[in-house]
mmCIF file of C-alpha atoms in Angstrom:
data_model
loop_
_atom_site.group_PDB
_atom_site.id
_atom_site.type_symbol
_atom_site.label_atom_id
_atom_site.label_comp_id
_atom_site.label_asym_id
_atom_site.label_seq_id
_atom_site.Cartn_x
_atom_site.Cartn_y
_atom_site.Cartn_z
ATOM 1 C CA UNK A 244 0.188 53.251 24.727
ATOM 2 C CA UNK A 245 3.117 53.653 22.337
ATOM 3 C CA UNK A 246 5.131 51.250 24.475
ATOM 4 C CA UNK A 247 2.388 48.619 24.280
ATOM 5 C CA UNK A 248 2.117 49.053 20.508
ATOM 6 C CA UNK A 249 5.862 48.664 20.040
ATOM 7 C CA UNK A 250 5.875 45.552 22.220
ATOM 8 C CA UNK A 251 3.033 44.034 20.215
ATOM 9 C CA UNK A 252 4.825 44.750 16.944
ATOM 10 C CA UNK A 253 8.019 43.123 18.225
ATOM 11 C CA UNK A 254 6.090 40.057 19.363
ATOM 12 C CA UNK A 255 4.322 39.770 15.998
ATOM 13 C CA UNK A 256 7.626 40.095 14.135
ATOM 14 C CA UNK A 257 9.188 37.383 16.285
ATOM 15 C CA UNK A 258 6.258 35.057 15.611
ATOM 16 C CA UNK A 259 6.465 35.621 11.858
ATOM 17 C CA UNK A 260 10.226 34.984 11.901
ATOM 18 C CA UNK A 261 9.690 31.763 13.849
ATOM 19 C CA UNK A 262 7.121 30.556 11.305
ATOM 20 C CA UNK A 263 9.490 31.339 8.420
ATOM 21 C CA UNK A 264 12.323 29.411 10.066
ATOM 22 C CA UNK A 265 10.183 26.409 10.959
ATOM 23 C CA UNK A 266 10.499 23.316 8.748
ATOM 24 C CA UNK A 267 7.306 21.287 9.258
ATOM 25 C CA UNK A 268 7.929 19.253 6.106
ATOM 26 C CA UNK A 269 10.999 17.700 7.674
ATOM 27 C CA UNK A 270 8.892 16.433 10.564
ATOM 28 C CA UNK A 271 6.249 15.058 8.191
ATOM 29 C CA UNK A 272 8.646 12.890 6.164
ATOM 30 C CA UNK A 273 7.580 9.281 5.635
ATOM 31 C CA UNK A 274 9.748 6.281 4.841
ATOM 32 C CA UNK A 275 8.499 3.660 2.395
ATOM 33 C CA UNK A 276 9.303 -0.046 2.470
ATOM 34 C CA UNK A 277 8.443 -1.761 -0.810
ATOM 35 C CA UNK A 278 7.800 -5.456 -1.447
ATOM 36 C CA UNK A 279 7.629 -6.194 -5.173
ATOM 37 C CA UNK A 280 5.605 -8.940 -6.806
ATOM 38 C CA UNK A 281 6.347 -12.390 -8.176
ATOM 39 C CA UNK A 282 9.890 -12.668 -9.486
ATOM 40 C CA UNK A 283 11.455 -10.434 -6.858
ATOM 41 C CA UNK A 284 14.940 -11.711 -6.052
ATOM 42 C CA UNK A 285 15.171 -13.846 -9.196
ATOM 43 C CA UNK A 286 17.943 -13.103 -11.731
ATOM 44 C CA UNK A 287 15.591 -11.853 -14.447
ATOM 45 C CA UNK A 288 13.654 -9.517 -12.152
ATOM 46 C CA UNK A 289 16.227 -8.660 -9.491
ATOM 47 C CA UNK A 290 15.030 -5.924 -7.176
ATOM 48 C CA UNK A 291 11.848 -4.190 -8.380
ATOM 49 C CA UNK A 292 11.859 -0.456 -7.748
ATOM 50 C CA UNK A 293 9.019 0.927 -5.660
ATOM 51 C CA UNK A 294 9.588 4.590 -6.543
ATOM 52 C CA UNK A 295 6.509 4.875 -8.777
ATOM 53 C CA UNK A 296 4.275 3.334 -6.106
ATOM 54 C CA UNK A 297 5.770 5.455 -3.340
ATOM 55 C CA UNK A 298 5.219 8.754 -5.116
ATOM 56 C CA UNK A 299 1.743 7.750 -6.324
ATOM 57 C CA UNK A 300 0.542 6.711 -2.864
ATOM 58 C CA UNK A 301 2.601 8.643 -0.298
ATOM 59 C CA UNK A 302 2.689 12.469 -0.479
ATOM 60 C CA UNK A 303 5.790 13.094 1.665
ATOM 61 C CA UNK A 304 8.309 10.380 0.806
ATOM 62 C CA UNK A 305 11.689 10.557 2.516
ATOM 63 C CA UNK A 306 13.502 7.269 1.871
ATOM 64 C CA UNK A 307 12.483 4.165 -0.078
ATOM 65 C CA UNK A 308 13.706 0.689 0.808
ATOM 66 C CA UNK A 309 13.306 -1.889 -1.980
ATOM 67 C CA UNK A 310 13.296 -5.256 -0.239
ATOM 68 C CA UNK A 311 14.813 -8.344 -1.843
ATOM 69 C CA UNK A 312 13.073 -11.574 -0.833
ATOM 70 C CA UNK A 313 12.381 -14.978 -2.395
ATOM 71 C CA UNK A 314 9.611 -14.044 -4.802
ATOM 72 C CA UNK A 315 9.826 -17.056 -7.084
ATOM 73 C CA UNK A 316 6.429 -18.334 -8.301
ATOM 74 C CA UNK A 317 6.591 -21.430 -6.089
ATOM 75 C CA UNK A 318 7.946 -19.716 -2.957
ATOM 76 C CA UNK A 319 5.794 -19.229 0.114
ATOM 77 C CA UNK A 320 5.836 -15.467 0.829
ATOM 78 C CA UNK A 321 5.346 -16.134 4.536
ATOM 79 C CA UNK A 322 8.819 -17.679 4.634
ATOM 80 C CA UNK A 323 10.255 -14.231 3.883
ATOM 81 C CA UNK A 324 8.505 -12.467 6.777
ATOM 82 C CA UNK A 325 11.756 -12.171 8.829
ATOM 83 C CA UNK A 326 13.425 -10.361 5.908
ATOM 84 C CA UNK A 327 10.502 -7.985 5.449
ATOM 85 C CA UNK A 328 10.117 -7.352 9.173
ATOM 86 C CA UNK A 329 13.812 -6.486 9.512
ATOM 87 C CA UNK A 330 13.446 -3.880 6.735
ATOM 88 C CA UNK A 331 10.468 -2.285 8.508
ATOM 89 C CA UNK A 332 12.284 -2.200 11.846
ATOM 90 C CA UNK A 333 15.271 -0.489 10.219
ATOM 91 C CA UNK A 334 13.346 2.659 9.249
ATOM 92 C CA UNK A 335 13.327 5.687 11.529
ATOM 93 C CA UNK A 336 10.424 7.853 10.390
ATOM 94 C CA UNK A 337 6.751 6.907 10.268
ATOM 95 C CA UNK A 338 6.634 4.216 7.612
ATOM 96 C CA UNK A 339 4.299 3.081 4.849
ATOM 97 C CA UNK A 340 4.778 -0.525 3.762
ATOM 98 C CA UNK A 341 3.652 -1.131 0.180
ATOM 99 C CA UNK A 342 3.194 -4.716 -0.983
ATOM 100 C CA UNK A 343 2.249 -5.513 -4.570
ATOM 101 C CA UNK A 344 0.759 -8.866 -5.601
ATOM 102 C CA UNK A 345 2.958 -11.533 -3.966
ATOM 103 C CA UNK A 346 4.541 -8.682 -2.037
ATOM 104 C CA UNK A 347 1.106 -7.929 -0.565
ATOM 105 C CA UNK A 348 0.985 -11.488 0.752
ATOM 106 C CA UNK A 349 4.367 -10.920 2.371
ATOM 107 C CA UNK A 350 3.162 -7.591 3.789
ATOM 108 C CA UNK A 351 0.245 -9.344 5.526
ATOM 109 C CA UNK A 352 2.684 -11.615 7.346
ATOM 110 C CA UNK A 353 4.908 -8.695 8.325
ATOM 111 C CA UNK A 354 1.952 -6.646 9.572
ATOM 112 C CA UNK A 355 0.895 -9.445 11.903
ATOM 113 C CA UNK A 356 4.307 -9.405 13.618
ATOM 114 C CA UNK A 357 5.048 -5.672 13.483
ATOM 115 C CA UNK A 358 5.033 -4.146 16.985
ATOM 116 C CA UNK A 359 5.583 -0.572 15.833
ATOM 117 C CA UNK A 360 2.678 1.841 16.076
ATOM 118 C CA UNK A 361 3.706 4.266 13.314
ATOM 119 C CA UNK A 362 3.441 1.951 10.298
ATOM 120 C CA UNK A 363 0.684 1.782 7.709
ATOM 121 C CA UNK A 364 0.273 -1.128 5.304
ATOM 122 C CA UNK A 365 -0.831 -0.742 1.678
ATOM 123 C CA UNK A 366 -1.781 -3.835 -0.327
ATOM 124 C CA UNK A 367 -1.973 -3.470 -4.125
ATOM 125 C CA UNK A 368 -3.462 -6.226 -6.294
ATOM 126 C CA UNK A 369 -3.665 -8.437 -3.215
ATOM 127 C CA UNK A 370 -4.203 -12.182 -3.822
ATOM 128 C CA UNK A 371 -5.071 -12.643 -0.131
ATOM 129 C CA UNK A 372 -7.615 -9.804 -0.026
ATOM 130 C CA UNK A 373 -11.343 -10.296 0.326
ATOM 131 C CA UNK A 374 -11.794 -10.846 -3.436
ATOM 132 C CA UNK A 375 -8.251 -12.003 -4.162
ATOM 133 C CA UNK A 376 -7.607 -15.122 -6.210
ATOM 134 C CA UNK A 377 -5.847 -16.993 -3.397
ATOM 135 C CA UNK A 378 -8.631 -16.151 -0.944
ATOM 136 C CA UNK A 379 -11.269 -17.207 -3.490
ATOM 137 C CA UNK A 380 -9.546 -20.551 -4.075
ATOM 138 C CA UNK A 381 -9.118 -21.208 -0.355
ATOM 139 C CA UNK A 382 -5.317 -20.943 -0.455
ATOM 140 C CA UNK A 383 -4.829 -17.900 1.800
ATOM 141 C CA UNK A 384 -4.047 -17.967 5.519
ATOM 142 C CA UNK A 385 -6.990 -17.389 7.822
ATOM 143 C CA UNK A 386 -7.626 -13.616 7.962
ATOM 144 C CA UNK A 387 -6.927 -11.843 11.240
ATOM 145 C CA UNK A 388 -7.838 -8.358 12.404
ATOM 146 C CA UNK A 389 -4.963 -5.991 11.543
ATOM 147 C CA UNK A 390 -3.100 -4.195 14.306
ATOM 148 C CA UNK A 391 -2.204 -1.267 12.027
ATOM 149 C CA UNK A 392 -4.077 1.006 9.638
ATOM 150 C CA UNK A 393 -4.300 -0.711 6.251
ATOM 151 C CA UNK A 394 -5.263 0.295 2.722
ATOM 152 C CA UNK A 395 -6.200 -2.265 0.061
ATOM 153 C CA UNK A 396 -6.049 -1.028 -3.535
ATOM 154 C CA UNK A 397 -7.402 -3.014 -6.471
ATOM 155 C CA UNK A 398 -8.416 -2.144 -9.991
ATOM 156 C CA UNK A 399 -11.797 -3.427 -11.095
ATOM 157 C CA UNK A 400 -11.557 -6.786 -12.925
ATOM 158 C CA UNK A 401 -7.965 -7.361 -11.782
ATOM 159 C CA UNK A 402 -7.893 -11.159 -11.945
ATOM 160 C CA UNK A 403 -5.495 -11.363 -9.000
ATOM 161 C CA UNK A 404 -6.940 -8.837 -6.562
ATOM 162 C CA UNK A 405 -10.565 -8.517 -7.721
ATOM 163 C CA UNK A 406 -11.920 -11.905 -8.699
ATOM 164 C CA UNK A 407 -15.588 -12.114 -9.790
ATOM 165 C CA UNK A 408 -18.114 -13.155 -7.153
ATOM 166 C CA UNK A 409 -20.078 -15.121 -9.729
ATOM 167 C CA UNK A 410 -18.260 -17.703 -11.797
ATOM 168 C CA UNK A 411 -19.458 -17.905 -15.373
ATOM 169 C CA UNK A 412 -17.552 -18.036 -18.695
ATOM 170 C CA UNK A 413 -17.689 -14.265 -19.244
ATOM 171 C CA UNK A 414 -16.557 -13.496 -15.684
ATOM 172 C CA UNK A 415 -13.665 -15.956 -15.946
ATOM 173 C CA UNK A 416 -12.617 -14.476 -19.295
ATOM 174 C CA UNK A 417 -12.727 -10.996 -17.752
ATOM 175 C CA UNK A 418 -10.577 -12.123 -14.833
ATOM 176 C CA UNK A 419 -8.024 -13.740 -17.147
ATOM 177 C CA UNK A 420 -7.845 -10.589 -19.263
ATOM 178 C CA UNK A 421 -7.562 -8.477 -16.129
ATOM 179 C CA UNK A 422 -4.592 -10.543 -14.993
ATOM 180 C CA UNK A 423 -2.753 -9.727 -18.209
ATOM 181 C CA UNK A 424 -3.909 -6.192 -18.960
ATOM 182 C CA UNK A 425 -4.597 -4.653 -15.538
ATOM 183 C CA UNK A 426 -2.646 -6.447 -12.837
ATOM 184 C CA UNK A 427 0.645 -6.007 -14.682
ATOM 185 C CA UNK A 428 0.119 -2.253 -15.173
ATOM 186 C CA UNK A 429 0.213 -1.111 -11.546
ATOM 187 C CA UNK A 430 3.018 1.416 -11.132
ATOM 188 C CA UNK A 431 3.842 1.478 -14.847
ATOM 189 C CA UNK A 432 2.742 5.087 -15.290
ATOM 190 C CA UNK A 433 0.620 6.459 -18.124
ATOM 191 C CA UNK A 434 -3.054 6.001 -18.875
ATOM 192 C CA UNK A 435 -2.940 2.207 -18.470
ATOM 193 C CA UNK A 436 -1.678 2.401 -14.894
ATOM 194 C CA UNK A 437 -4.665 2.025 -12.531
ATOM 195 C CA UNK A 438 -2.887 4.111 -9.902
ATOM 196 C CA UNK A 439 -3.185 7.194 -12.105
ATOM 197 C CA UNK A 440 -6.981 6.931 -11.628
ATOM 198 C CA UNK A 441 -6.928 6.307 -7.898
ATOM 199 C CA UNK A 442 -8.812 9.549 -7.216
ATOM 200 C CA UNK A 443 -11.819 7.981 -8.966
ATOM 201 C CA UNK A 444 -11.780 4.902 -6.733
ATOM 202 C CA UNK A 445 -14.769 3.775 -4.709
ATOM 203 C CA UNK A 446 -13.631 4.007 -1.098
ATOM 204 C CA UNK A 447 -14.940 2.055 1.870
ATOM 205 C CA UNK A 448 -13.636 2.481 5.412
ATOM 206 C CA UNK A 449 -14.050 0.048 8.296
ATOM 207 C CA UNK A 450 -13.134 0.711 11.905
ATOM 208 C CA UNK A 451 -11.657 -2.352 13.584
ATOM 209 C CA UNK A 452 -12.371 -3.301 17.192
ATOM 210 C CA UNK A 453 -8.827 -2.361 18.207
ATOM 211 C CA UNK A 454 -9.172 1.176 16.829
ATOM 212 C CA UNK A 455 -7.285 0.677 13.581
ATOM 213 C CA UNK A 456 -8.817 1.543 10.221
ATOM 214 C CA UNK A 457 -9.087 -0.700 7.158
ATOM 215 C CA UNK A 458 -9.652 1.219 3.923
ATOM 216 C CA UNK A 459 -10.502 -0.366 0.577
ATOM 217 C CA UNK A 460 -10.113 1.484 -2.715
ATOM 218 C CA UNK A 461 -11.555 -0.056 -5.883
ATOM 219 C CA UNK A 462 -10.372 1.759 -8.996
ATOM 220 C CA UNK A 463 -12.848 1.656 -11.887
ATOM 221 C CA UNK A 464 -11.793 0.058 -15.166
ATOM 222 C CA UNK A 465 -13.550 1.633 -18.149
ATOM 223 C CA UNK A 466 -12.619 -0.911 -20.784
ATOM 224 C CA UNK A 467 -11.283 -4.449 -20.646
#
């Protein structure tokens, strides 16, 4: 009986030591690839830094890649898909791709060509989203079912990502104000940054036919 007790104690001690030596956080690390908005790659803007977005949206960030592409106002973001896709392919860990505004348009193009199975795509202030300004005006590419899990994040009344579904003078004025006072605040930090209120977002989840999940988060805007 004493022998059995001693054996059990040794086994328990070994198990506890193994748990203390284990480093599960290292296995859970996530890389982030960031596509900034309009102006990315231009002399005045340069390379926007995605650190604020990464830490606001990804709990276990390992490395962040800030992608430089042609983000001029007149550039077609789809022309930069090879650049964005190369950045995604270069990461080693499970990867979250974050695209903001024009960068979200680029991220859509990259997602469609990405053959990896461990990437998730996050679109912030997306002009090509369901209520985005480009989609509303008929300027977006035809939507296709995603092959990866996706998350679309918009702040209410954002004139780029959350256009009104009824066009009237007040709604248009709201959208214009949202463009200036909401859309430009993503990732800025502080009380004006919609991402700081993401826990209050209205969340909808849709299962796609291929098994992927499309999640939409609409962050409430108290005052505009």
